[in-house]
PDB file of C-alpha atoms in Angstrom:
ATOM      1  CA  MET A   1      49.658 -32.310   6.726  1.00  0.00           C
ATOM      2  CA  LYS A   2      47.277 -30.976   4.163  1.00  0.00           C
ATOM      3  CA  ARG A   3      44.502 -33.333   4.889  1.00  0.00           C
ATOM      4  CA  VAL A   4      44.935 -31.377   8.572  1.00  0.00           C
ATOM      5  CA  PHE A   5      44.419 -27.894   7.425  1.00  0.00           C
ATOM      6  CA  LEU A   6      41.388 -29.414   4.643  1.00  0.00           C
ATOM      7  CA  LEU A   7      39.855 -30.968   7.657  1.00  0.00           C
ATOM      8  CA  THR A   8      40.519 -28.051   9.651  1.00  0.00           C
ATOM      9  CA  ALA A   9      39.300 -25.524   7.244  1.00  0.00           C
ATOM     10  CA  LEU A  10      35.835 -27.249   6.573  1.00  0.00           C
ATOM     11  CA  ALA A  11      35.271 -27.391  10.078  1.00  0.00           C
ATOM     12  CA  VAL A  12      35.726 -23.850  10.812  1.00  0.00           C
ATOM     13  CA  GLY A  13      33.114 -22.897   7.325  1.00  0.00           C
ATOM     14  CA  SER A  14      30.525 -25.543   9.246  1.00  0.00           C
ATOM     15  CA  ILE A  15      30.630 -24.104  12.396  1.00  0.00           C
ATOM     16  CA  GLY A  16      30.274 -20.303  10.613  1.00  0.00           C
ATOM     17  CA  ILE A  17      27.116 -21.681   8.859  1.00  0.00           C
ATOM     18  CA  SER A  18      25.652 -23.506  11.604  1.00  0.00           C
ATOM     19  CA  ASN A  19      26.414 -20.102  13.548  1.00  0.00           C
ATOM     20  CA  ALA A  20      24.531 -17.969  10.824  1.00  0.00           C
ATOM     21  CA  GLN A  21      21.953 -15.294  12.624  1.00  0.00           C
ATOM     22  CA  TYR A  22      19.175 -15.307  10.503  1.00  0.00           C
ATOM     23  CA  LYS A  23      16.592 -13.235  12.370  1.00  0.00           C
ATOM     24  CA  PRO A  24      17.127  -9.662  13.170  1.00  0.00           C
ATOM     25  CA  ALA A  25      18.951  -8.592  16.530  1.00  0.00           C
ATOM     26  CA  ALA A  26      18.205  -5.724  18.429  1.00  0.00           C
ATOM     27  CA  GLY A  27      19.170  -2.391  16.704  1.00  0.00           C
ATOM     28  CA  GLU A  28      18.848  -3.532  13.268  1.00  0.00           C
ATOM     29  CA  ARG A  29      16.366  -2.635  10.637  1.00  0.00           C
ATOM     30  CA  THR A  30      13.722  -4.409   8.024  1.00  0.00           C
ATOM     31  CA  LEU A  31      12.401  -3.055   4.444  1.00  0.00           C
ATOM     32  CA  GLU A  32      10.267  -5.321   2.710  1.00  0.00           C
ATOM     33  CA  VAL A  33       7.677  -4.822  -0.429  1.00  0.00           C
ATOM     34  CA  ASN A  34       4.305  -6.698  -0.151  1.00  0.00           C
ATOM     35  CA  PHE A  35       3.706  -7.871  -3.562  1.00  0.00           C
ATOM     36  CA  ALA A  36       0.828 -10.550  -5.297  1.00  0.00           C
ATOM     37  CA  PRO A  37       1.928 -13.091  -7.370  1.00  0.00           C
ATOM     38  CA  LEU A  38      -1.391 -14.886  -7.893  1.00  0.00           C
ATOM     39  CA  GLY A  39      -2.980 -11.466  -8.568  1.00  0.00           C
ATOM     40  CA  GLY A  40      -3.822 -10.474 -12.348  1.00  0.00           C
ATOM     41  CA  THR A  41      -1.079  -7.893 -12.113  1.00  0.00           C
ATOM     42  CA  PRO A  42       1.492  -9.967 -10.138  1.00  0.00           C
ATOM     43  CA  VAL A  43       4.830  -7.543 -10.179  1.00  0.00           C
ATOM     44  CA  SER A  44       2.319  -4.898  -8.948  1.00  0.00           C
ATOM     45  CA  ILE A  45       4.108  -3.686  -5.404  1.00  0.00           C
ATOM     46  CA  GLY A  46       1.269  -3.212  -2.460  1.00  0.00           C
ATOM     47  CA  GLY A  47       3.183  -0.597  -0.307  1.00  0.00           C
ATOM     48  CA  ILE A  48       6.495  -0.614   1.398  1.00  0.00           C
ATOM     49  CA  LYS A  49       6.915  -1.541   5.140  1.00  0.00           C
ATOM     50  CA  TYR A  50       9.915  -0.757   7.550  1.00  0.00           C
ATOM     51  CA  ARG A  51      10.653  -2.152  10.600  1.00  0.00           C
ATOM     52  CA  SER A  52      13.061  -1.198  13.782  1.00  0.00           C
ATOM     53  CA  PHE A  53      13.985  -4.292  16.140  1.00  0.00           C
ATOM     54  CA  SER A  54      14.472  -2.822  19.524  1.00  0.00           C
ATOM     55  CA  SER A  55      15.040  -6.405  20.656  1.00  0.00           C
ATOM     56  CA  GLU A  56      14.994  -9.781  19.415  1.00  0.00           C
ATOM     57  CA  THR A  57      11.309  -9.910  19.879  1.00  0.00           C
ATOM     58  CA  THR A  58      10.022  -6.486  19.543  1.00  0.00           C
ATOM     59  CA  ALA A  59       9.893  -4.331  16.345  1.00  0.00           C
ATOM     60  CA  PHE A  60       8.349  -1.062  15.859  1.00  0.00           C
ATOM     61  CA  ARG A  61       6.640  -0.599  11.663  1.00  0.00           C
ATOM     62  CA  VAL A  62       5.145   1.826   9.640  1.00  0.00           C
ATOM     63  CA  GLY A  63       4.107   0.681   6.399  1.00  0.00           C
ATOM     64  CA  VAL A  64       3.009   3.409   3.430  1.00  0.00           C
ATOM     65  CA  PHE A  65       1.039   3.579   0.382  1.00  0.00           C
ATOM     66  CA  LEU A  66       1.178   6.131  -1.997  1.00  0.00           C
ATOM     67  CA  GLY A  67      -0.730   5.520  -5.859  1.00  0.00           C
ATOM     68  CA  PHE A  68      -1.770   7.475  -8.004  1.00  0.00           C
ATOM     69  CA  SER A  69      -4.548   6.956 -11.797  1.00  0.00           C
ATOM     70  CA  ASN A  70      -5.180   9.162 -14.142  1.00  0.00           C
ATOM     71  CA  THR A  71      -7.523   8.055 -17.119  1.00  0.00           C
ATOM     72  CA  THR A  72      -8.372  10.289 -20.534  1.00  0.00           C
ATOM     73  CA  LYS A  73     -11.413   9.261 -22.616  1.00  0.00           C
ATOM     74  CA  VAL A  74     -12.842  11.082 -25.828  1.00  0.00           C
ATOM     75  CA  THR A  75     -16.179  11.689 -25.298  1.00  0.00           C
ATOM     76  CA  GLN A  76     -16.981  13.397 -28.587  1.00  0.00           C
ATOM     77  CA  ASP A  77     -15.063  13.847 -32.136  1.00  0.00           C
ATOM     78  CA  GLU A  78     -14.046  17.148 -33.840  1.00  0.00           C
ATOM     79  CA  ASN A  79     -16.250  17.345 -36.929  1.00  0.00           C
ATOM     80  CA  SER A  80     -15.533  20.601 -38.599  1.00  0.00           C
ATOM     81  CA  GLN A  81     -18.698  20.367 -41.095  1.00  0.00           C
ATOM     82  CA  THR A  82     -20.794  20.093 -38.037  1.00  0.00           C
ATOM     83  CA  GLN A  83     -19.125  22.675 -35.404  1.00  0.00           C
ATOM     84  CA  MET A  84     -18.648  19.994 -33.377  1.00  0.00           C
ATOM     85  CA  LEU A  85     -15.366  19.756 -31.026  1.00  0.00           C
ATOM     86  CA  GLU A  86     -13.049  17.631 -29.616  1.00  0.00           C
ATOM     87  CA  LEU A  87     -14.321  16.864 -25.830  1.00  0.00           C
ATOM     88  CA  LYS A  88     -12.569  14.809 -23.265  1.00  0.00           C
ATOM     89  CA  GLU A  89     -13.284  13.356 -19.625  1.00  0.00           C
ATOM     90  CA  LYS A  90     -10.590  12.949 -17.630  1.00  0.00           C
ATOM     91  CA  ASN A  91     -10.567  11.027 -14.032  1.00  0.00           C
ATOM     92  CA  GLY A  92      -7.836  11.160 -11.219  1.00  0.00           C
ATOM     93  CA  SER A  93      -7.180   9.119  -8.140  1.00  0.00           C
ATOM     94  CA  THR A  94      -5.127   9.638  -4.913  1.00  0.00           C
ATOM     95  CA  THR A  95      -4.533   7.496  -2.269  1.00  0.00           C
ATOM     96  CA  ILE A  96      -2.165   7.843   0.751  1.00  0.00           C
ATOM     97  CA  SER A  97      -2.286   5.045   3.810  1.00  0.00           C
ATOM     98  CA  LEU A  98       0.090   5.127   6.809  1.00  0.00           C
ATOM     99  CA  GLN A  99       0.341   2.183   9.193  1.00  0.00           C
ATOM    100  CA  PRO A 100       1.904   2.408  12.522  1.00  0.00           C
ATOM    101  CA  GLY A 101       2.365  -0.514  13.957  1.00  0.00           C
ATOM    102  CA  ILE A 102       4.012  -3.028  17.009  1.00  0.00           C
ATOM    103  CA  GLU A 103       5.122  -6.849  16.771  1.00  0.00           C
ATOM    104  CA  LYS A 104       5.800  -9.350  19.389  1.00  0.00           C
ATOM    105  CA  HIS A 105       7.993 -12.381  18.167  1.00  0.00           C
ATOM    106  CA  PHE A 106       8.210 -15.444  19.200  1.00  0.00           C
ATOM    107  CA  ALA A 107      11.188 -18.089  19.159  1.00  0.00           C
ATOM    108  CA  GLY A 108       9.828 -20.288  16.298  1.00  0.00           C
ATOM    109  CA  THR A 109      12.426 -21.742  14.433  1.00  0.00           C
ATOM    110  CA  GLU A 110      16.179 -21.036  13.312  1.00  0.00           C
ATOM    111  CA  ARG A 111      14.706 -19.609  10.152  1.00  0.00           C
ATOM    112  CA  LEU A 112      11.516 -18.991  11.019  1.00  0.00           C
ATOM    113  CA  SER A 113      10.090 -15.979  13.254  1.00  0.00           C
ATOM    114  CA  PRO A 114       6.142 -16.005  13.882  1.00  0.00           C
ATOM    115  CA  TYR A 115       4.739 -12.456  15.470  1.00  0.00           C
ATOM    116  CA  ILE A 116       1.722 -10.849  16.078  1.00  0.00           C
ATOM    117  CA  GLY A 117       0.923  -7.294  16.711  1.00  0.00           C
ATOM    118  CA  GLY A 118      -1.552  -4.109  16.834  1.00  0.00           C
ATOM    119  CA  VAL A 119      -1.807  -1.786  13.476  1.00  0.00           C
ATOM    120  CA  LEU A 120      -3.089   1.542  13.034  1.00  0.00           C
ATOM    121  CA  ASN A 121      -4.477   2.215   9.958  1.00  0.00           C
ATOM    122  CA  ILE A 122      -4.591   5.854   8.776  1.00  0.00           C
ATOM    123  CA  GLY A 123      -5.907   6.554   4.596  1.00  0.00           C
ATOM    124  CA  TYR A 124      -6.796   9.223   2.741  1.00  0.00           C
ATOM    125  CA  GLY A 125      -8.265   9.729  -0.742  1.00  0.00           C
ATOM    126  CA  MET A 126      -8.563  12.047  -3.208  1.00  0.00           C
ATOM    127  CA  THR A 127     -10.792  11.913  -6.395  1.00  0.00           C
ATOM    128  CA  SER A 128     -11.149  14.586  -9.697  1.00  0.00           C
ATOM    129  CA  LYS A 129     -13.248  14.291 -12.523  1.00  0.00           C
ATOM    130  CA  LYS A 130     -12.977  16.381 -15.164  1.00  0.00           C
ATOM    131  CA  GLU A 131     -15.651  16.866 -18.160  1.00  0.00           C
ATOM    132  CA  GLU A 132     -15.783  18.849 -20.977  1.00  0.00           C
ATOM    133  CA  SER A 133     -18.817  20.605 -22.707  1.00  0.00           C
ATOM    134  CA  GLN A 134     -19.392  22.167 -25.772  1.00  0.00           C
ATOM    135  CA  GLN A 135     -20.638  25.813 -25.461  1.00  0.00           C
ATOM    136  CA  GLY A 136     -21.165  27.295 -28.852  1.00  0.00           C
ATOM    137  CA  THR A 137     -17.564  27.580 -30.340  1.00  0.00           C
ATOM    138  CA  SER A 138     -15.798  27.048 -27.152  1.00  0.00           C
ATOM    139  CA  VAL A 139     -15.047  24.392 -24.674  1.00  0.00           C
ATOM    140  CA  GLY A 140     -16.359  24.522 -20.691  1.00  0.00           C
ATOM    141  CA  THR A 141     -15.518  22.214 -18.286  1.00  0.00           C
ATOM    142  CA  THR A 142     -17.066  21.202 -15.234  1.00  0.00           C
ATOM    143  CA  THR A 143     -14.741  19.786 -12.349  1.00  0.00           C
ATOM    144  CA  THR A 144     -15.659  17.378  -9.412  1.00  0.00           C
ATOM    145  CA  LYS A 145     -13.646  16.529  -6.418  1.00  0.00           C
ATOM    146  CA  GLY A 146     -14.431  14.847  -3.986  1.00  0.00           C
ATOM    147  CA  GLY A 147     -12.391  11.845  -1.525  1.00  0.00           C
ATOM    148  CA  SER A 148     -12.760   9.620   1.577  1.00  0.00           C
ATOM    149  CA  LEU A 149     -11.085   8.958   5.047  1.00  0.00           C
ATOM    150  CA  ASP A 150     -10.334   5.458   6.076  1.00  0.00           C
ATOM    151  CA  LEU A 151      -9.286   4.931   9.825  1.00  0.00           C
ATOM    152  CA  GLY A 152      -8.874   1.383  11.331  1.00  0.00           C
ATOM    153  CA  LEU A 153      -7.338  -0.588  13.795  1.00  0.00           C
ATOM    154  CA  ASN A 154      -6.278  -4.124  13.636  1.00  0.00           C
ATOM    155  CA  ALA A 155      -4.599  -7.190  15.689  1.00  0.00           C
ATOM    156  CA  VAL A 156      -2.263  -8.903  13.334  1.00  0.00           C
ATOM    157  CA  ALA A 157      -0.598 -12.432  13.416  1.00  0.00           C
ATOM    158  CA  GLY A 158       1.903 -13.437  10.692  1.00  0.00           C
ATOM    159  CA  PHE A 159       5.251 -15.038   9.746  1.00  0.00           C
ATOM    160  CA  ASP A 160       8.678 -14.385   8.477  1.00  0.00           C
ATOM    161  CA  TYR A 161      10.629 -17.275   6.713  1.00  0.00           C
ATOM    162  CA  TYR A 162      14.541 -16.635   6.158  1.00  0.00           C
ATOM    163  CA  VAL A 163      15.442 -18.092   3.002  1.00  0.00           C
ATOM    164  CA  ALA A 164      19.051 -16.635   3.181  1.00  0.00           C
ATOM    165  CA  GLU A 165      20.620 -14.897   5.810  1.00  0.00           C
ATOM    166  CA  LYS A 166      19.204 -11.040   5.711  1.00  0.00           C
ATOM    167  CA  LEU A 167      16.475 -11.923   3.128  1.00  0.00           C
ATOM    168  CA  TYR A 168      12.523 -13.177   4.332  1.00  0.00           C
ATOM    169  CA  LEU A 169       9.398 -14.338   2.659  1.00  0.00           C
ATOM    170  CA  GLY A 170       6.381 -13.543   4.941  1.00  0.00           C
ATOM    171  CA  THR A 171       2.731 -13.348   4.684  1.00  0.00           C
ATOM    172  CA  GLU A 172       0.597 -11.751   7.697  1.00  0.00           C
ATOM    173  CA  ILE A 173      -3.653 -11.913   8.275  1.00  0.00           C
ATOM    174  CA  GLY A 174      -5.482  -9.884  11.179  1.00  0.00           C
ATOM    175  CA  PHE A 175      -9.025  -8.410  12.357  1.00  0.00           C
ATOM    176  CA  GLY A 176     -10.066  -5.605  13.323  1.00  0.00           C
ATOM    177  CA  VAL A 177     -12.369  -2.631  12.916  1.00  0.00           C
ATOM    178  CA  GLY A 178     -12.385  -0.044  10.190  1.00  0.00           C
ATOM    179  CA  MET A 179     -14.331   2.800   9.212  1.00  0.00           C
ATOM    180  CA  THR A 180     -14.571   4.602   5.545  1.00  0.00           C
ATOM    181  CA  SER A 181     -16.240   8.335   5.483  1.00  0.00           C
ATOM    182  CA  ASP A 182     -17.107  10.094   1.984  1.00  0.00           C
ATOM    183  CA  LEU A 183     -15.757  13.826   2.082  1.00  0.00           C
ATOM    184  CA  THR A 184     -17.724  17.105   0.699  1.00  0.00           C
ATOM    185  CA  ASN A 185     -17.961  16.723  -3.079  1.00  0.00           C
ATOM    186  CA  LYS A 186     -16.775  20.170  -4.435  1.00  0.00           C
ATOM    187  CA  VAL A 187     -17.882  21.641  -8.327  1.00  0.00           C
ATOM    188  CA  SER A 188     -16.663  24.118 -10.321  1.00  0.00           C
ATOM    189  CA  TYR A 189     -17.237  25.436 -13.641  1.00  0.00           C
ATOM    190  CA  ASP A 190     -15.068  27.159 -16.118  1.00  0.00           C
ATOM    191  CA  ASN A 191     -16.532  28.791 -19.421  1.00  0.00           C
ATOM    192  CA  ILE A 192     -19.575  27.698 -18.408  1.00  0.00           C
ATOM    193  CA  PRO A 193     -22.680  30.678 -18.540  1.00  0.00           C
ATOM    194  CA  GLY A 194     -25.086  30.927 -15.320  1.00  0.00           C
ATOM    195  CA  ALA A 195     -23.324  27.853 -13.642  1.00  0.00           C
ATOM    196  CA  GLN A 196     -22.509  28.597 -10.260  1.00  0.00           C
ATOM    197  CA  ASP A 197     -19.755  26.675  -7.711  1.00  0.00           C
ATOM    198  CA  SER A 198     -21.011  24.162  -5.117  1.00  0.00           C
ATOM    199  CA  GLU A 199     -20.934  21.343  -2.660  1.00  0.00           C
ATOM    200  CA  SER A 200     -22.634  18.590  -1.996  1.00  0.00           C
ATOM    201  CA  LYS A 201     -22.527  15.717   0.313  1.00  0.00           C
ATOM    202  CA  LYS A 202     -25.512  13.981  -1.658  1.00  0.00           C
ATOM    203  CA  ASP A 203     -24.914  10.299  -1.889  1.00  0.00           C
ATOM    204  CA  ASN A 204     -21.901  10.114   0.508  1.00  0.00           C
ATOM    205  CA  GLN A 205     -21.698   7.026   2.916  1.00  0.00           C
ATOM    206  CA  SER A 206     -19.965   6.356   6.094  1.00  0.00           C
ATOM    207  CA  LYS A 207     -19.157   2.842   6.593  1.00  0.00           C
ATOM    208  CA  PHE A 208     -18.184   0.899   9.590  1.00  0.00           C
ATOM    209  CA  ASN A 209     -16.628  -2.741   9.391  1.00  0.00           C
ATOM    210  CA  ILE A 210     -15.448  -5.020  11.725  1.00  0.00           C
ATOM    211  CA  GLY A 211     -14.276  -8.897  11.274  1.00  0.00           C
ATOM    212  CA  PRO A 212     -11.414 -10.796   9.587  1.00  0.00           C
ATOM    213  CA  ASN A 213      -9.473  -9.315   7.184  1.00  0.00           C
ATOM    214  CA  VAL A 214      -6.755 -11.147   4.665  1.00  0.00           C
ATOM    215  CA  VAL A 215      -3.904  -9.576   2.540  1.00  0.00           C
ATOM    216  CA  GLY A 216      -3.719 -11.914  -0.355  1.00  0.00           C
ATOM    217  CA  GLN A 217      -0.008 -10.916  -0.367  1.00  0.00           C
ATOM    218  CA  LEU A 218       3.663 -12.270   0.096  1.00  0.00           C
ATOM    219  CA  ARG A 219       6.201  -9.925   2.093  1.00  0.00           C
ATOM    220  CA  LEU A 220       9.738  -9.821   0.520  1.00  0.00           C
ATOM    221  CA  GLY A 221      12.225  -7.824   2.909  1.00  0.00           C
ATOM    222  CA  TRP A 222      15.904  -7.902   3.852  1.00  0.00           C
ATOM    223  CA  VAL A 223      17.678  -6.978   7.121  1.00  0.00           C
ATOM    224  CA  PHE A 224      19.893  -4.312   7.359  1.00  0.00           C
TER     225      PHE A 224
END
């Protein structure tokens, strides 16, 4: 009798495993991060992506990236004997990217979900450079602010492989067009006699690209 119960339990368990739902169903959502395991900084996160499945084969997606960078270096040491003041140079940047899109998924296998789709890329970058200079016994500051605007449209193809229920790895390639345009540079001065604030487009560039693009990153995501 005990043997019958044991065999029945094993059969029920095997049916449950074989019927496990790996791929998202209609109404489910995914959240994923991109990371570069073969890059110079493998733990760096290259963005976050959210998807909402309206059906088992259609998903709406949006990718978001927000990055900050700040560096400071000393350009002149303080020396009381020569009346030299300590001077610094500070550089900062901010990058914001938003990538809405849509995906069409195909049958694949029980764990593999290949897809194609379209993605719009909207990016904005800001830069700031603050340089200190000695003005007699005080410090003057020159601040230069600039930036760039990115627009693009890509056709993408990729796949999700479900290594476990609700957990997947994937990758993606694309082909599309992109445009980058530098914004007007604004220069302001503080405590520098005779200097006047100004704006300039000198050396600004606009770039247009068309071709394939490969993201050298893996996608790790989960379904909820």
